[in-house]
XYZ file of N, CA and C in Angstrom:
348
model
N 0.840 -1.174 0.000
C 0.000 0.000 0.000
C 0.893 1.248 0.000
N 0.608 2.163 -0.879
C 1.417 3.378 -0.964
C 0.666 4.533 -0.329
N 1.436 5.434 0.225
C 0.802 6.606 0.833
C 0.591 7.670 -0.236
N -0.390 8.494 -0.004
C -0.714 9.557 -0.954
C 0.388 10.602 -0.934
N 0.703 11.166 -2.074
C 1.721 12.222 -2.097
C 1.215 13.444 -1.346
N 2.126 14.249 -0.810
C 1.684 15.458 -0.096
C 0.868 16.358 -1.009
N -0.164 16.912 -0.444
C -1.062 17.773 -1.203
C -0.425 19.136 -1.411
N -0.428 19.601 -2.631
C 0.106 20.928 -2.928
C -0.886 21.969 -2.431
N -0.394 23.087 -1.917
C -1.312 24.138 -1.470
C -2.194 24.617 -2.618
N -3.443 24.870 -2.299
C -4.356 25.416 -3.296
C -3.930 26.843 -3.615
N -4.059 27.212 -4.851
C -3.724 28.584 -5.184
C -4.898 29.473 -4.794
N -4.597 30.547 -4.154
C -5.639 31.470 -3.715
C -5.049 32.868 -3.664
N -5.881 33.835 -3.914
C -5.414 35.205 -3.795
C -5.916 35.798 -2.483
N -5.515 37.005 -2.209
C -5.866 37.653 -0.949
C -7.381 37.764 -0.771
N -8.106 37.992 -1.836
C -9.563 38.118 -1.745
C -10.205 36.792 -1.328
N -9.640 35.678 -1.803
C -10.162 34.363 -1.398
C -9.979 34.150 0.105
N -8.813 34.525 0.607
C -8.560 34.386 2.043
C -9.497 35.296 2.837
N -9.705 36.509 2.338
C -10.589 37.452 3.016
C -12.011 36.897 3.084
N -12.468 36.267 2.001
C -13.807 35.674 1.976
C -13.913 34.559 3.015
N -12.899 33.707 3.100
C -12.923 32.625 4.088
C -12.936 33.184 5.514
N -12.188 34.250 5.717
C -12.083 34.845 7.057
C -13.360 35.590 7.434
N -13.862 36.411 6.530
C -15.035 37.241 6.836
C -16.355 36.495 6.687
N -16.559 35.873 5.549
C -17.857 35.248 5.255
C -18.040 33.914 5.970
N -17.003 33.088 5.958
C -17.123 31.768 6.579
C -16.653 31.753 8.031
N -16.148 32.887 8.503
C -15.707 33.046 9.896
C -14.630 32.035 10.303
N -13.795 31.630 9.336
C -12.692 30.731 9.661
C -11.586 31.518 10.344
N -10.868 30.865 11.236
C -9.699 31.483 11.848
C -8.542 31.445 10.858
N -7.481 32.154 11.177
C -6.305 32.117 10.303
C -5.775 30.693 10.229
N -5.731 30.013 11.379
C -5.276 28.611 11.392
C -6.218 27.724 10.573
N -7.511 28.000 10.644
C -8.480 27.227 9.869
C -8.280 27.407 8.372
N -8.007 28.637 7.968
C -7.750 28.904 6.543
C -6.473 28.195 6.109
N -5.449 28.266 6.954
C -4.182 27.607 6.633
C -4.379 26.099 6.480
N -5.158 25.511 7.378
C -5.407 24.063 7.306
C -6.198 23.711 6.047
N -7.179 24.517 5.716
C -8.023 24.217 4.548
C -7.255 24.373 3.241
N -6.396 25.392 3.155
C -5.732 25.689 1.889
C -4.346 25.075 1.759
N -3.759 24.630 2.864
C -2.422 24.059 2.803
C -1.307 25.087 2.869
N -1.652 26.333 3.130
C -0.649 27.385 3.277
C -0.283 27.533 4.749
N 0.819 28.211 5.007
C 1.239 28.427 6.390
C 0.407 29.540 7.032
N 0.389 29.550 8.362
C -0.282 30.602 9.118
C 0.251 31.961 8.683
N 1.564 32.072 8.590
C 2.217 33.337 8.253
C 1.794 33.828 6.857
N 1.727 32.901 5.912
C 1.338 33.253 4.545
C -0.109 33.749 4.522
N -0.995 33.025 5.197
C -2.409 33.408 5.221
C -2.570 34.780 5.869
N -1.898 34.999 6.990
C -1.997 36.286 7.687
C -1.507 37.432 6.803
N -0.408 37.189 6.090
C 0.127 38.217 5.189
C -0.876 38.546 4.080
N -1.553 37.537 3.532
C -2.554 37.779 2.489
C -3.745 38.537 3.059
N -4.145 38.235 4.288
C -5.264 38.954 4.902
C -4.907 40.421 5.126
N -3.686 40.674 5.539
C -3.225 42.065 5.708
C -3.228 42.763 4.351
N -2.765 42.056 3.333
C -2.753 42.583 1.970
C -4.170 42.946 1.507
N -5.164 42.179 1.959
C -6.561 42.422 1.570
C -7.241 43.438 2.482
N -6.489 44.058 3.395
C -7.017 45.055 4.339
C -8.157 44.512 5.195
N -8.014 43.261 5.619
C -9.018 42.644 6.483
C -8.845 43.171 7.901
N -9.958 43.496 8.541
C -9.920 43.910 9.939
C -10.001 42.646 10.794
N -8.951 42.409 11.588
C -8.889 41.178 12.377
C -9.864 41.212 13.542
N -10.433 40.037 13.838
C -11.353 39.895 14.956
C -10.579 39.856 16.268
N -11.295 40.125 17.340
C -10.732 40.018 18.695
C -10.354 38.561 18.955
N -9.272 38.376 19.667
C -8.832 37.022 20.012
C -9.771 36.452 21.071
N -10.600 35.484 20.697
C -11.580 34.931 21.638
C -10.923 34.063 22.693
N -9.771 33.489 22.390
C -9.091 32.656 23.382
C -8.713 33.485 24.610
N -8.265 34.712 24.397
C -7.897 35.581 25.516
C -9.122 35.886 26.373
N -10.256 36.143 25.719
C -11.487 36.426 26.469
C -11.911 35.207 27.289
N -11.801 34.023 26.709
C -12.164 32.800 27.429
C -11.239 32.583 28.618
N -9.945 32.860 28.440
C -8.979 32.688 29.515
C -9.252 33.672 30.643
N -9.589 34.918 30.295
C -9.901 35.911 31.321
C -11.152 35.514 32.097
N -12.139 34.962 31.422
C -13.365 34.507 32.091
C -13.052 33.330 33.015
N -12.205 32.424 32.564
C -11.814 31.279 33.380
C -11.042 31.749 34.613
N -10.158 32.727 34.433
C -9.397 33.271 35.561
C -10.346 33.896 36.588
N -11.365 34.597 36.119
C -12.338 35.208 37.035
C -13.113 34.126 37.789
N -13.467 33.044 37.102
C -14.169 31.932 37.768
C -13.287 31.290 38.833
N -12.021 31.045 38.484
C -11.091 30.453 39.451
C -10.894 31.383 40.650
N -10.783 32.682 40.381
C -10.581 33.653 41.462
C -11.779 33.657 42.412
N -12.982 33.569 41.857
C -14.187 33.544 42.689
C -14.193 32.293 43.573
N -13.825 31.153 43.007
C -13.758 29.912 43.794
C -12.714 30.021 44.895
N -11.556 30.576 44.551
C -10.462 30.705 45.523
C -10.854 31.665 46.650
N -11.474 32.771 46.293
C -11.880 33.750 47.317
C -12.976 33.217 48.227
N -13.762 32.249 47.741
C -14.784 31.617 48.586
C -14.195 30.547 49.490
N -12.868 30.324 49.386
C -12.210 29.406 50.300
C -11.716 28.107 49.704
N -12.000 27.867 48.444
C -11.521 26.637 47.812
C -10.017 26.758 47.565
N -9.273 25.698 47.835
C -7.832 25.713 47.598
C -7.548 25.503 46.116
N -6.300 25.726 45.734
C -5.919 25.495 44.341
C -6.107 24.018 44.003
N -5.756 23.147 44.938
C -5.961 21.712 44.715
C -7.456 21.372 44.612
N -8.271 22.086 45.368
C -9.720 21.895 45.282
C -10.268 22.331 43.936
N -9.750 23.453 43.440
C -10.157 23.922 42.109
C -9.702 22.918 41.060
N -8.487 22.386 41.241
C -7.968 21.381 40.307
C -8.871 20.148 40.285
N -9.272 19.687 41.469
C -10.131 18.503 41.549
C -11.489 18.761 40.897
N -11.995 19.972 41.048
C -13.314 20.302 40.513
C -13.293 20.510 39.001
N -12.200 21.093 38.490
C -12.189 21.488 37.078
C -11.334 20.604 36.177
N -10.325 19.942 36.744
C -9.447 19.102 35.931
C -8.249 19.831 35.347
N -8.139 21.145 35.574
C -6.972 21.880 35.090
C -5.791 21.620 36.019
N -4.574 21.815 35.512
C -3.379 21.549 36.309
C -3.196 22.615 37.392
N -2.504 22.237 38.445
C -2.200 23.147 39.550
C -1.474 24.383 39.015
N -0.469 24.152 38.186
C 0.351 25.252 37.666
C -0.494 26.237 36.849
N -1.391 25.715 36.004
C -2.235 26.570 35.165
C -3.183 27.398 36.035
N -3.795 26.756 37.016
C -4.716 27.460 37.918
C -3.971 28.539 38.684
N -2.791 28.207 39.210
C -1.987 29.176 39.960
C -1.648 30.374 39.075
N -1.252 30.114 37.828
C -0.891 31.199 36.906
C -2.090 32.107 36.627
N -3.264 31.520 36.417
C -4.452 32.334 36.155
C -4.861 33.135 37.386
N -4.748 32.534 38.558
C -5.066 33.260 39.786
C -4.106 34.432 39.972
N -2.839 34.195 39.686
C -1.837 35.256 39.794
C -2.160 36.381 38.814
N -2.519 36.031 37.578
C -2.903 37.037 36.579
C -4.148 37.811 37.014
N -5.047 37.147 37.750
C -6.281 37.789 38.211
C -6.038 38.669 39.442
N -4.817 38.661 39.962
C -4.481 39.521 41.101
C -4.922 38.990 42.450
N -5.104 37.683 42.553
C -5.540 37.078 43.812
C -4.417 37.147 44.839
N -4.776 37.444 46.104
C -3.812 37.388 47.206
C -3.816 35.947 47.700
N -2.671 35.277 47.548
C -2.595 33.867 47.903
C -2.559 33.675 49.411
N -3.085 32.517 49.854
C -3.080 32.149 51.271
C -1.928 31.195 51.542
N -1.467 31.176 52.802
C -0.476 30.176 53.178
C -1.206 28.884 53.537
N -0.474 27.882 54.021
C -1.100 26.588 54.314
C -2.077 26.662 55.491
N -1.934 27.698 56.323
C -2.853 27.878 57.447
C -4.101 28.669 57.026
N -4.161 29.093 55.777
C -5.315 29.814 55.285
C -5.218 31.323 55.435
N -4.077 31.813 55.921
C -3.887 33.256 56.098
C -3.265 33.848 54.827
N -3.612 35.125 54.514
C -2.986 35.757 53.337
C -1.477 35.802 53.513
N -0.768 35.532 52.448
C 0.698 35.568 52.501
C 1.164 37.011 52.615
N 2.194 37.189 53.378
C 2.792 38.519 53.540
C 3.668 38.815 52.319
N 3.676 40.063 51.897
C 4.497 40.461 50.766
C 5.964 40.379 51.135
N 6.775 39.901 50.202
C 8.226 39.818 50.446
C 8.795 41.222 50.442
N 9.723 41.467 51.349
C 10.314 42.800 51.462
C 11.667 42.842 50.825
């Protein structure tokens, strides 16, 4: 059994990429996957077509998740408790809590003192 030869990238102009981005709401990565071009190439064509880029939804989702974790932590749940409830790693939860500006507690449950 022979494997299929690598697929050559589809030829597309900047307007085609703009249509995929605007009309079909594909992400840059989605366009790259569909057409066989690199992320960088697709982004350059979109800039060439004067496309207005959408807000990064991943950042918004991460900020919402950080706010949820912060609310759980402030209600008394430990980082390990949040991990058990959500399935995210300790390190990831700690990083999001830190980004959310949470004052961490020590093992006795008291707020940690700032290092001098």
